[in-house]
XYZ file of C-alpha atoms in Angstrom:
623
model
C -33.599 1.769 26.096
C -31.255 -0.684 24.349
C -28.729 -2.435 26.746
C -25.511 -3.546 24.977
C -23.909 -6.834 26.161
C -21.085 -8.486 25.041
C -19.914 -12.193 25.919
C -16.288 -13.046 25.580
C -15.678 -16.752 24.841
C -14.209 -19.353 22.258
C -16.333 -20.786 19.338
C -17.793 -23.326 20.646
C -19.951 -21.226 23.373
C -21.002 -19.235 20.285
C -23.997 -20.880 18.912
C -25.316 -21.626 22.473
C -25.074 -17.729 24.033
C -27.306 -16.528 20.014
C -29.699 -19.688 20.984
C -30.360 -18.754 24.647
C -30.700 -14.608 23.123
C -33.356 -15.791 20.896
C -35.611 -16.647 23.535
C -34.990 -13.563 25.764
C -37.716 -10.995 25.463
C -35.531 -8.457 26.214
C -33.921 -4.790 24.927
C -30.589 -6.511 24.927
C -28.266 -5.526 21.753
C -26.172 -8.699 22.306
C -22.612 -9.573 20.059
C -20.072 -12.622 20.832
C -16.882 -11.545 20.133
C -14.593 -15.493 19.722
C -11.567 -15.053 21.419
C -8.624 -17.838 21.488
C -6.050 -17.387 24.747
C -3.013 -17.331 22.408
C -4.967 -13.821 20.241
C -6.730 -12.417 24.180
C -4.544 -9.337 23.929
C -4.753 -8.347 20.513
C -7.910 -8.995 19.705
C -9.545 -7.083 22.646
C -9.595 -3.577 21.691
C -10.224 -1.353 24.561
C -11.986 1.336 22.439
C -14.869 -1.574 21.210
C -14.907 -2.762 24.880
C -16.138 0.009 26.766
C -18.710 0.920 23.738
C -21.076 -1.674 25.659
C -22.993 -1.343 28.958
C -21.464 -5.199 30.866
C -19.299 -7.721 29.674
C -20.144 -11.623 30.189
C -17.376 -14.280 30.141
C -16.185 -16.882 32.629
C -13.524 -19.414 33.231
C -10.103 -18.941 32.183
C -11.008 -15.969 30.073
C -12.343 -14.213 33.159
C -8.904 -14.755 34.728
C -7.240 -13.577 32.159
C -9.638 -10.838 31.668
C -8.800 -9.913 35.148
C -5.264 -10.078 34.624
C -4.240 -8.421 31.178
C -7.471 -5.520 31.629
C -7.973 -4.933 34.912
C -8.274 -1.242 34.433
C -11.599 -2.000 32.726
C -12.920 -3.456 36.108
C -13.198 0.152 37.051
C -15.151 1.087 33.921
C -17.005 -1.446 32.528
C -19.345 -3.946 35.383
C -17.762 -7.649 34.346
C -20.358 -10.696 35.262
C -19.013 -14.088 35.354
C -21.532 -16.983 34.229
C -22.334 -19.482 36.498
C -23.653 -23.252 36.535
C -25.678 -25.162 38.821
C -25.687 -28.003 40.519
C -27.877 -29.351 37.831
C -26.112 -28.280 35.066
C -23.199 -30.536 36.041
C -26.173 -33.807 36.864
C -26.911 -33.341 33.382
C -23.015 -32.900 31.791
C -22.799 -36.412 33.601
C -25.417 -37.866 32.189
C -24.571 -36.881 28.592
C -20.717 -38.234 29.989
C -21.999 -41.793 30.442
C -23.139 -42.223 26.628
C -19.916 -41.922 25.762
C -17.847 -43.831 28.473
C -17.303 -44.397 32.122
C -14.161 -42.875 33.457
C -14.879 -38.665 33.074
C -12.927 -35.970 33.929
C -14.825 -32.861 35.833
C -13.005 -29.490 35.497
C -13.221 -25.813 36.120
C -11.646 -23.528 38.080
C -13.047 -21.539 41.404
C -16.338 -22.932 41.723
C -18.100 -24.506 44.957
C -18.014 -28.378 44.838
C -21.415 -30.094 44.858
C -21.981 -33.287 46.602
C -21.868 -35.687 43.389
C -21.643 -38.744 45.571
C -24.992 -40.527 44.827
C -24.842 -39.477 41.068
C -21.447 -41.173 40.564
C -23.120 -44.148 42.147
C -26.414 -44.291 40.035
C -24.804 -43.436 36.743
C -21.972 -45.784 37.504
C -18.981 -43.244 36.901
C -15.513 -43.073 38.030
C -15.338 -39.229 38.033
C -12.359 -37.130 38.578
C -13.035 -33.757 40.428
C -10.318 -31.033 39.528
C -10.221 -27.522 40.561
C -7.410 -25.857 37.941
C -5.664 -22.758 38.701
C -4.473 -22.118 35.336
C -4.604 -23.077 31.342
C -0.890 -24.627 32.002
C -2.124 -26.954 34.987
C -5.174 -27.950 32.925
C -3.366 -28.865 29.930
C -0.682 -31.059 32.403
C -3.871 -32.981 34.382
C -5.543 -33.362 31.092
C -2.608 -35.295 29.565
C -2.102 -37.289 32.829
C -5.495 -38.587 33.216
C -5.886 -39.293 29.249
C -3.077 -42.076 30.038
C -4.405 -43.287 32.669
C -7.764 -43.713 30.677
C -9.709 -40.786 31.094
C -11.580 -39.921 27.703
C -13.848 -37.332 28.527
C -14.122 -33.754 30.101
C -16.769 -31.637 31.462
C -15.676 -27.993 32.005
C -16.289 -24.074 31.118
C -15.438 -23.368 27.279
C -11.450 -22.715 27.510
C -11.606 -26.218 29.396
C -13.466 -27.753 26.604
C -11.386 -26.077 23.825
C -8.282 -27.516 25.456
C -9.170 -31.327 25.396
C -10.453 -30.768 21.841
C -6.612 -29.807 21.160
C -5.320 -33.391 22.932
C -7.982 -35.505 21.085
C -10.384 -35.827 24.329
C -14.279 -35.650 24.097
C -15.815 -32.834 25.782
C -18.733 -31.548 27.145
C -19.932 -27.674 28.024
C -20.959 -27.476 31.371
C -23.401 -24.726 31.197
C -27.087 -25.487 30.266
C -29.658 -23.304 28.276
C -31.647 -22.508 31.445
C -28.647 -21.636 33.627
C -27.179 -19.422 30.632
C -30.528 -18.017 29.865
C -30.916 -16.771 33.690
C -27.544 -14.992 33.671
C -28.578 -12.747 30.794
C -31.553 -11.529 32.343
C -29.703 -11.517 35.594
C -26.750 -9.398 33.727
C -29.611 -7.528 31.691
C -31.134 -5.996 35.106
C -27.827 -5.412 36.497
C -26.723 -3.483 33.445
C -30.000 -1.451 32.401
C -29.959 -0.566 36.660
C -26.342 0.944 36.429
C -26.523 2.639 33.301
C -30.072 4.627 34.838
C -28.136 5.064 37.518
C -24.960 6.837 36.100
C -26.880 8.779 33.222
C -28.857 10.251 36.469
C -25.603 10.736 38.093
C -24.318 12.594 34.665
C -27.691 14.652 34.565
C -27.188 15.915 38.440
C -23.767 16.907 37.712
C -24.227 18.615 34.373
C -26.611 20.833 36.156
C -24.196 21.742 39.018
C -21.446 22.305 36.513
C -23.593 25.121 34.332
C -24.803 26.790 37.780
C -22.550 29.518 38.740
C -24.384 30.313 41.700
C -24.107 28.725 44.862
C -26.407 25.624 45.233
C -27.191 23.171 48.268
C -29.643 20.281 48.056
C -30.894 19.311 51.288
C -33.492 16.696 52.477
C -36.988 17.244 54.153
C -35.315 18.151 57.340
C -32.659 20.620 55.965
C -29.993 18.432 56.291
C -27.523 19.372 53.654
C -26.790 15.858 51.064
C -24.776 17.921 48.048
C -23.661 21.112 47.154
C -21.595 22.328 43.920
C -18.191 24.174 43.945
C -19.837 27.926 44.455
C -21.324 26.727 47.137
C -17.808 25.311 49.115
C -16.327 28.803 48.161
C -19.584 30.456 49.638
C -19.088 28.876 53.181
C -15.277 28.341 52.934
C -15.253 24.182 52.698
C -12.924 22.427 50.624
C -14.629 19.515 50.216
C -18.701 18.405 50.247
C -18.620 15.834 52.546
C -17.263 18.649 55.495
C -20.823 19.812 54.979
C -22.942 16.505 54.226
C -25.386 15.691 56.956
C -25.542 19.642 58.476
C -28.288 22.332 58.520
C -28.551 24.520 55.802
C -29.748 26.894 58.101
C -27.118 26.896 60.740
C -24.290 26.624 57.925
C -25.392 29.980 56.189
C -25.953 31.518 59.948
C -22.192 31.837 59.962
C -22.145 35.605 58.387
C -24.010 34.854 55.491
C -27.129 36.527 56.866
C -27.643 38.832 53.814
C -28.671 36.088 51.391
C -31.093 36.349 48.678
C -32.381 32.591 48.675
C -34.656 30.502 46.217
C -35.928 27.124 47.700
C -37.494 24.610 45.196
C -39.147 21.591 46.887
C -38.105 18.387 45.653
C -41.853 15.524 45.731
C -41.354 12.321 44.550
C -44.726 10.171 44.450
C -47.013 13.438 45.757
C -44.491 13.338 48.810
C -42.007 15.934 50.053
C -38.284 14.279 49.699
C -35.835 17.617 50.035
C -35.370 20.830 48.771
C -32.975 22.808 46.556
C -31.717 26.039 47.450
C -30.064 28.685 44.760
C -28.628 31.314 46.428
C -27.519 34.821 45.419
C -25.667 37.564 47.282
C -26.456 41.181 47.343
C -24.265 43.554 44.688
C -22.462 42.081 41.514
C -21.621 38.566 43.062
C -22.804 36.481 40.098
C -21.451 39.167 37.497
C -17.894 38.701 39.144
C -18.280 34.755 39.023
C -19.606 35.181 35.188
C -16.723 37.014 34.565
C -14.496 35.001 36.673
C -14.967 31.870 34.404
C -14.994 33.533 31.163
C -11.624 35.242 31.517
C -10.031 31.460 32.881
C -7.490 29.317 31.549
C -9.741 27.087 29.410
C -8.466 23.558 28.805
C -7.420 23.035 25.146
C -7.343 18.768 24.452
C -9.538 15.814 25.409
C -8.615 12.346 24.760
C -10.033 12.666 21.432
C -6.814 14.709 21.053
C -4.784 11.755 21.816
C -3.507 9.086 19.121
C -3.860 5.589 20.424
C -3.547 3.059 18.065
C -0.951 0.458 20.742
C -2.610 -1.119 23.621
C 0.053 0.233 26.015
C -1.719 3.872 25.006
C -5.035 2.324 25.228
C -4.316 1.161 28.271
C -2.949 4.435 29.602
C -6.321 6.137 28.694
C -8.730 3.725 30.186
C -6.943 4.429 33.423
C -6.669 8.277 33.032
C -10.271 8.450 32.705
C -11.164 5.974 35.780
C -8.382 9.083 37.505
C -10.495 12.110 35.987
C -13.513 10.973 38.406
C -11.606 11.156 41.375
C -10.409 14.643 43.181
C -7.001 12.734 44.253
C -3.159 14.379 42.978
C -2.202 12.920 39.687
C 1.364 12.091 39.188
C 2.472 11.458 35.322
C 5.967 9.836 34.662
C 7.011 9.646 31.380
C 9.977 10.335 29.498
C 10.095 13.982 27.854
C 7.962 14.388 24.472
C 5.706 11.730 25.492
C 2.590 13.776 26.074
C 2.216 14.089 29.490
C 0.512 17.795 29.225
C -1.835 16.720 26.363
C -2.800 13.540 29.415
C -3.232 16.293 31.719
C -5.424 18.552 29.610
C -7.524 15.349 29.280
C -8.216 13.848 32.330
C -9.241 18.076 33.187
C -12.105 17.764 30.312
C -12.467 14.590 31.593
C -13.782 15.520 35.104
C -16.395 17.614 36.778
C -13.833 20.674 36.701
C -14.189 20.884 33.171
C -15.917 24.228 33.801
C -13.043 25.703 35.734
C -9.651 26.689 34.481
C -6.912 24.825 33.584
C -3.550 26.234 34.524
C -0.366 24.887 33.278
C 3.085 25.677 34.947
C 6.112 24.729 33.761
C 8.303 24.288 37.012
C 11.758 24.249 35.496
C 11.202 26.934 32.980
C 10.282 29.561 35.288
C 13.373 30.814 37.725
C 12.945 29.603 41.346
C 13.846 33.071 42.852
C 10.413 34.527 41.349
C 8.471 30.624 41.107
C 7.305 31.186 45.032
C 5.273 34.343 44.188
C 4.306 32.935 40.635
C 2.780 30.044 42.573
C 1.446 31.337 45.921
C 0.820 35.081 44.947
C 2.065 38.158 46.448
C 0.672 41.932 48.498
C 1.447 45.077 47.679
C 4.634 45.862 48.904
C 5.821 41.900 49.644
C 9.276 43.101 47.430
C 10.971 45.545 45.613
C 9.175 45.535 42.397
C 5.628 44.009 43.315
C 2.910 45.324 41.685
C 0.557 47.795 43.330
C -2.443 45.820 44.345
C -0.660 42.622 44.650
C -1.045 39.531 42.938
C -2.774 36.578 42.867
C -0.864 33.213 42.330
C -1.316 30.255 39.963
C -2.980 28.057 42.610
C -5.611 31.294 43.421
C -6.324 31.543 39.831
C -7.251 28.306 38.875
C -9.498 27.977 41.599
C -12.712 26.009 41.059
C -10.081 24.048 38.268
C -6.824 21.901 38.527
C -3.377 23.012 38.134
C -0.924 21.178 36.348
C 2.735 21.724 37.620
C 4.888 19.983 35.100
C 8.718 19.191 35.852
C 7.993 18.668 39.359
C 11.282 17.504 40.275
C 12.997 20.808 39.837
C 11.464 22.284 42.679
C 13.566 23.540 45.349
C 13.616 22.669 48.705
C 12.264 25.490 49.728
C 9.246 25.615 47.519
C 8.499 22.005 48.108
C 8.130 22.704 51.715
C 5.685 25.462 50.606
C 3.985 23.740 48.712
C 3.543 20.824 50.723
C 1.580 22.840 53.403
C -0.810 24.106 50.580
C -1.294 20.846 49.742
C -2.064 19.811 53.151
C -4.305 22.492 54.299
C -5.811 23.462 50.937
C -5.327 26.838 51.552
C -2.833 29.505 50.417
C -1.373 32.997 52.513
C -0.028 35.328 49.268
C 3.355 36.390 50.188
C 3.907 39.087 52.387
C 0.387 38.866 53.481
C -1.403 37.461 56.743
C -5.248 36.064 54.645
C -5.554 32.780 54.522
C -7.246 31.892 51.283
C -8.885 28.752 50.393
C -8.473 26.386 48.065
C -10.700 24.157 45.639
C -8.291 23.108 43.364
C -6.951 19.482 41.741
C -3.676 18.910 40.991
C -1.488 17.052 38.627
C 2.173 17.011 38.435
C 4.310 15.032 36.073
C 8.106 14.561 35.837
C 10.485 12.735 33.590
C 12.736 11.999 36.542
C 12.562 9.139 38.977
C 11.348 10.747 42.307
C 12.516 8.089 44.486
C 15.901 8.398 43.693
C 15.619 12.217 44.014
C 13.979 11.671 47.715
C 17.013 9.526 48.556
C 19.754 11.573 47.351
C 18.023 14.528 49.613
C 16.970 16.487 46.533
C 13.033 15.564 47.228
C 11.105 15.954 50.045
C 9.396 12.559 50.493
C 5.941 13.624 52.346
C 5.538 15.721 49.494
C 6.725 12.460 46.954
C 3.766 10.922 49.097
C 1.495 13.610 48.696
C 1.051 14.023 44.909
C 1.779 10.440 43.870
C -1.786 9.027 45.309
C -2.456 8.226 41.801
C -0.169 7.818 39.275
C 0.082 7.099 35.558
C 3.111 6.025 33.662
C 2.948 7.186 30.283
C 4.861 4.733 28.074
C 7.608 5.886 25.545
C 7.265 5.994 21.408
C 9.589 3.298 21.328
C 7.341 0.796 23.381
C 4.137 2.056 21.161
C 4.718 1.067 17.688
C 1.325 0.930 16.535
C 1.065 4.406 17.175
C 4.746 6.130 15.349
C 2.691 5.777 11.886
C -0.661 7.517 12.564
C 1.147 10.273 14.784
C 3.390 10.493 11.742
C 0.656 10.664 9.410
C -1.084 13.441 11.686
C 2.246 15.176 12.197
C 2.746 15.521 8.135
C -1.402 16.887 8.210
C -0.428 19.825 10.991
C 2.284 21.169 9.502
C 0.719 21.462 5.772
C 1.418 18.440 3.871
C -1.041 17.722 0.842
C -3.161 14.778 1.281
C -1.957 13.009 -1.525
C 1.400 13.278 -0.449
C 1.102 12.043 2.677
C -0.858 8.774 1.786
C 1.794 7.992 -0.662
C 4.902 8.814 1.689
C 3.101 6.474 4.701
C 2.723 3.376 2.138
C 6.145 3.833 0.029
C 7.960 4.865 3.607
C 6.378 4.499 6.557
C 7.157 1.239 7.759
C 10.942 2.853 8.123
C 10.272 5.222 10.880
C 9.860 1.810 13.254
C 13.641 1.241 12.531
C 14.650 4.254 14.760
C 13.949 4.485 18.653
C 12.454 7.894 18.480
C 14.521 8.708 21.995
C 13.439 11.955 22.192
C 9.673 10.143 21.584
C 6.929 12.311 20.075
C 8.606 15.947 20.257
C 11.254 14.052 18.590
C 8.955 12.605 15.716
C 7.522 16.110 14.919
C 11.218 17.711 15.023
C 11.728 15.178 12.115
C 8.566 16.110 10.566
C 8.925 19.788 10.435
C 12.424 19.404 9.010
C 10.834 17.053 5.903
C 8.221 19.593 5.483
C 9.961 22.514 5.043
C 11.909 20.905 2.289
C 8.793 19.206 0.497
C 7.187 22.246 0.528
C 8.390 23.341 -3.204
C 8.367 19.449 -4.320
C 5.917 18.721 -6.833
C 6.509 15.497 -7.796
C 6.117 11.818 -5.822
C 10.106 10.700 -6.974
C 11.193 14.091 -5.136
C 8.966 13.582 -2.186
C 10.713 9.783 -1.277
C 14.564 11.110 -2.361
C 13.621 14.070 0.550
C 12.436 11.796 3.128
C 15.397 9.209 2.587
C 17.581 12.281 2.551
C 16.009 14.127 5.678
C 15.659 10.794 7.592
C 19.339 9.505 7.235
C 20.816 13.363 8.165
C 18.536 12.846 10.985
C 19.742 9.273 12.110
C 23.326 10.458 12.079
C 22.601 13.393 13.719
C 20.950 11.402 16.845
C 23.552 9.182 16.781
C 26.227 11.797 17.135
C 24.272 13.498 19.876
C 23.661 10.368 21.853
C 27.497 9.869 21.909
C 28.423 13.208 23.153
C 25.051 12.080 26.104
C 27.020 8.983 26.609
C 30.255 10.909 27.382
C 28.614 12.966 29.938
C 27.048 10.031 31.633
C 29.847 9.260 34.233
C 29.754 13.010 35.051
C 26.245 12.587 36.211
C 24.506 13.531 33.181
C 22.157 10.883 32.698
C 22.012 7.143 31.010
C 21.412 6.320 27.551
C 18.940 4.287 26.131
C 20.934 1.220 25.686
C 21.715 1.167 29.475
C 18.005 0.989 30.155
C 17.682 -2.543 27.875
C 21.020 -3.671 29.780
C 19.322 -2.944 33.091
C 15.472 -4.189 31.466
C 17.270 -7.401 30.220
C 19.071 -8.453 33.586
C 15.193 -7.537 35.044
C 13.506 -10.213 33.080
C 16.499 -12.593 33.598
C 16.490 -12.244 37.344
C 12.485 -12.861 37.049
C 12.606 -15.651 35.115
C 15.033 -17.353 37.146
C 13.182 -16.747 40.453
C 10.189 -17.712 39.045
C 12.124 -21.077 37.745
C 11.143 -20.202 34.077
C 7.594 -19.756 34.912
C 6.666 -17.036 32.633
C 3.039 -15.976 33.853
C 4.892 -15.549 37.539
C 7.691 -13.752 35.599
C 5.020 -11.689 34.004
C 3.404 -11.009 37.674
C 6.606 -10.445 39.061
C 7.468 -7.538 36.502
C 3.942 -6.085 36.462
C 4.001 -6.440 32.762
C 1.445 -8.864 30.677
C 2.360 -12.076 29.514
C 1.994 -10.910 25.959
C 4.678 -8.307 26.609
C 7.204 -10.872 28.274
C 7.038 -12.818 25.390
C 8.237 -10.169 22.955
C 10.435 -9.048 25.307
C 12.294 -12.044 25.546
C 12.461 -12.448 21.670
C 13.366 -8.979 21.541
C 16.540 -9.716 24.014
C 17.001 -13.575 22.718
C 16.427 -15.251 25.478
C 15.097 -18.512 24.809
């Protein structure tokens, strides 16, 4: 099996990494991909980045790697290249043939005792330990005054003398290289057996609807899928890992129909597994159970994401879909928060299960509490005979997405704090305790810490479903994507093909002029209005006179609506766009000036990349 590598680094480590692959007898599928410090963010696509099995880099572009991707880390194993102690002997000795007073930089590396080499070879060497690009580029044009004419360092070290006129050297060696790759190589090709054994495990828990335990040689229970928990009442596997089988299906479950498959690996017994079935229609109600679910409708195929902000967005909401922890999404409203949600669902090992959507605000509170929890026969005037079972019952086995968290009352969010808490739900008007094996995701387009301090939110319950959160970014702040959601928009609601090439290259570029407030529900508002009226046009001229006409009606009718929003602002309504770049400007001002112009600290300060400060300032003029 193939192992894909990829080694991020400038030019000059190119023809060195294809030299060292040559003489690697390996299944290694290995590309370079030459990236300058200035280009890092744009030309690292996230979508050709996780296509390979372990990324190789090392100096400043692992620091920066770190930095501007981190949510790769959690996805993609990163290995740094090293050098030895040798490797720098010999950098020296290629040093003295061209003079005698040599530079020796990198950054985070041990120090090796160079004493007795300085000595023989007759060297005045420098040793500096850099931080960053910026304090290399300052010691490199300090010590080039005071006579200093060559470097040895990492790649990004070497490409930066090159820029001041100062002979390098590469630090790294063809041996030292050549033993990371096959060191990377075995890491890699161990992982990736690893996780597709992982996937196969899982994909066979996920199709079994029956209850199943896998145990080892002494009965000791090591996994069990989501029938099982619901069998014996357990919320999660590890309340069970490490206990008999025998003694956890003792409690009532006596009248089990059981089927125990031993598990040898080289001729010797290693565990068991153990399908189980119960007497009656058991498996017929759990067949049935699934089928009639709430099925999940989007993956993050679904999703357009041309901008890195998006791409960004989805590498994390993945890393999220293989964890069990609450999901909080903020986002403004239209940005796709529920289409996130559906994702990260297909995403995970409840893909099987239902999802549920609830819309929190656009169901009435005074009924949302039985909606939610479920109701008995008899709980109120008006319940149904039978009683009912709530959204959290029915997507059991699934997640539940409550969207609009925020307008919750207090009362509810009490509620549903407890069910969060024990993981169990008592229908109202009734005394069972029912429980629960269900994730959940919330999302809101309002800030919850300012609803928990004007009393309106309870904040252990803020605590409770924000363990991981995602902030999904507006239109506005993901240009690269307003064109091909356009362009998908004009598909969906019946635009011919020709059409809608032509309108994206005569017009396209326009639709970036406009802040899209109301962000993608916005964008397809636009869209269906331009498509009802092209729908009788027949020729091109008509087509671009519609779409100036339809676009400039809909500019002036945004602007006259954000007016009357402005009006309403100092009665509590809300705040308007422009308020946010006031308040976003006199952020980055404040930053900079506590970092004392220092824009990497500014960056760090803001939680926002470097890249992003920098067209943020041009974007506010403040150079």
């Amino acid at each position: 099996m193939t192992t894909k590598i990829l080694i991020i680094s400038h030019p000059n480590f190119t023809q060195l990494c294809y030299e060292v692959y040559k003489t690697v007898n390996l299944p290694i599928k290995l590309e370079v991909l030459e990236v300058g410090f200035a280009e890092f963010s744009k030309r690292i696509d996230l979508d050709y980045v996780t296509t390979f099995d372990l990324v190789i880099t090392s100096g400043a572009h692992l620091e920066i790697f770190k930095r501007e991707f981190s949510e790769l880390l959690h996805l993609i194993p990163i290995y740094p290249l090293h050098f030895t102690e040798a490797d720098v002997v010999k950098a020296l000795v290629k040093a003295k043939a061209i003079g005698n007073k040599v530079l020796l930089m990198y950054s985070n590396y041990e120090t090796y005792p160079l004493e007795e080499y300085k000595r023989t070879l007759n060297l005045d060497v420098k040793h500096l330990i850099i931080n960053s690009l910026e304090e290399a580029e300052n010691l490199l044009e300090r010590y080039q005054k005071k006579g200093y004419d060559t470097v040895i360092g990492t790649s990004s070290i070497c490409k930066l003398a090159e820029s001041l006129g100062i002979n390098s050297i590469l630090v790294y060696s063809n041996d030292a290289l050549r033993l990371d790759l096959i060191k990377a190589y075995q890491f890699a090709a161990t992982k990736k057996k690893m996780m597709k054994y992982v996937k196969f495990k899982e994909a066979i828990f996920d199709q079994v609807i029956n209850p199943l335990f896998i145990t080892d040689s002494h009965g000791s229970i090591t996994d069990v899928n989501a029938a099982g928990l619901r069998l014996i009442n357990r919320k999660v596997k590890h309340e069970v890992r490490g206990q008999n089988i025998t003694e956890v299906l003792d409690q009532g479950l006596k009248r089990l129909d059981e089927k125990r498959i031993g598990i040898e690996i080289n001729g010797k017994l290693n565990g068991y597994v153990s399908i189980l079935r119960l007497p009656g229609d058991f498996n017929e109600e759990a067949v049935e159970r699934y089928a009639n679910s709430f099925q999940s409708k989007y993956t993050f195929k679904n999703i357009i994401a041309d901008s890195l902000a998006m791409k960004r967005v989805i590498v994390k909401a993945k890393q999220y879909s293989r964890s069990t922890a609450p999901i909080l999404l903020y986002g403004e409203s239209g940005t796709g928060k529920e289409l996130l949600a559906h994702s990260i669902h297909q995403e995970s090992d409840r893909r099987h299960g239902p999802f549920l959507p609830v819309n929190c605000s656009a169901i009435p509170q005074n009924i949302l509490e039985s909606e939610l929890f479920g109701y008995e026969e008899g709980a109120f005037t008006g319940a149904k005979r039978g009683g009912k079972p709530g959204f959290f019952e029915m997507a059991q086995g699934g997640t539940i997405f409550l969207d609009e968290i925020g307008e919750l009352s207090l009362e509810i969010q009490t509620k549903l704090l407890r069910v969060l808490q024990e993981r169990e739900v008592i229908r109202l008007g009734g005394k069972k305790v029912i429980p629960l094996n269900v994730r959940i995701i919330t999302a809101t387009n309002k800030s919850l810490i300012d609803l928990v301090k004007r009393g309106m939110f309870r904040e252990d319950l803020y605590y409770r479903i924000n363990v991981l959160q995602i902030n999904v970014p507006p239109l506005r702040e993901r240009q690269d994507d307003i064109i091909p959601i356009f362009k998908h928009l004009l598909f969906k609601h019946g635009m011919q093909e020709d059409h809608v090439h032509f309108l994206i290259k005569l017009a396209g570029e326009r639709l970036l002029d406009y802040e899209w407030c109301g962000n993608i529900r916005e964008l397809e508002n636009f869209v269906q209005r331009l498509t009802a009226l092209t729908s009788v046009s027949t020729t091109t001229y008509d087509l671009i006179e519609i779409f100036k006409d339809v676009l400039s009606e809909h500019f002036k009718f945004e602007a006259q609506q954000i007016q009357q929003y402005d009006k309403g602002k100092n009665n509590g309504v809300g705040e308007h766009y422009t308020s946010y770049q006031e308040a976003e400007k006199v952020r980055i001002i404040q930053a900079l000036l506590d970092s004392n112009g220092n824009k990497i600290k500014a960056a760090q300060k803001l939680g926002i990349s470097r890249t992003t400060l920098w067209r943020k300032i041009k974007q506010y003029q403040l150079q």
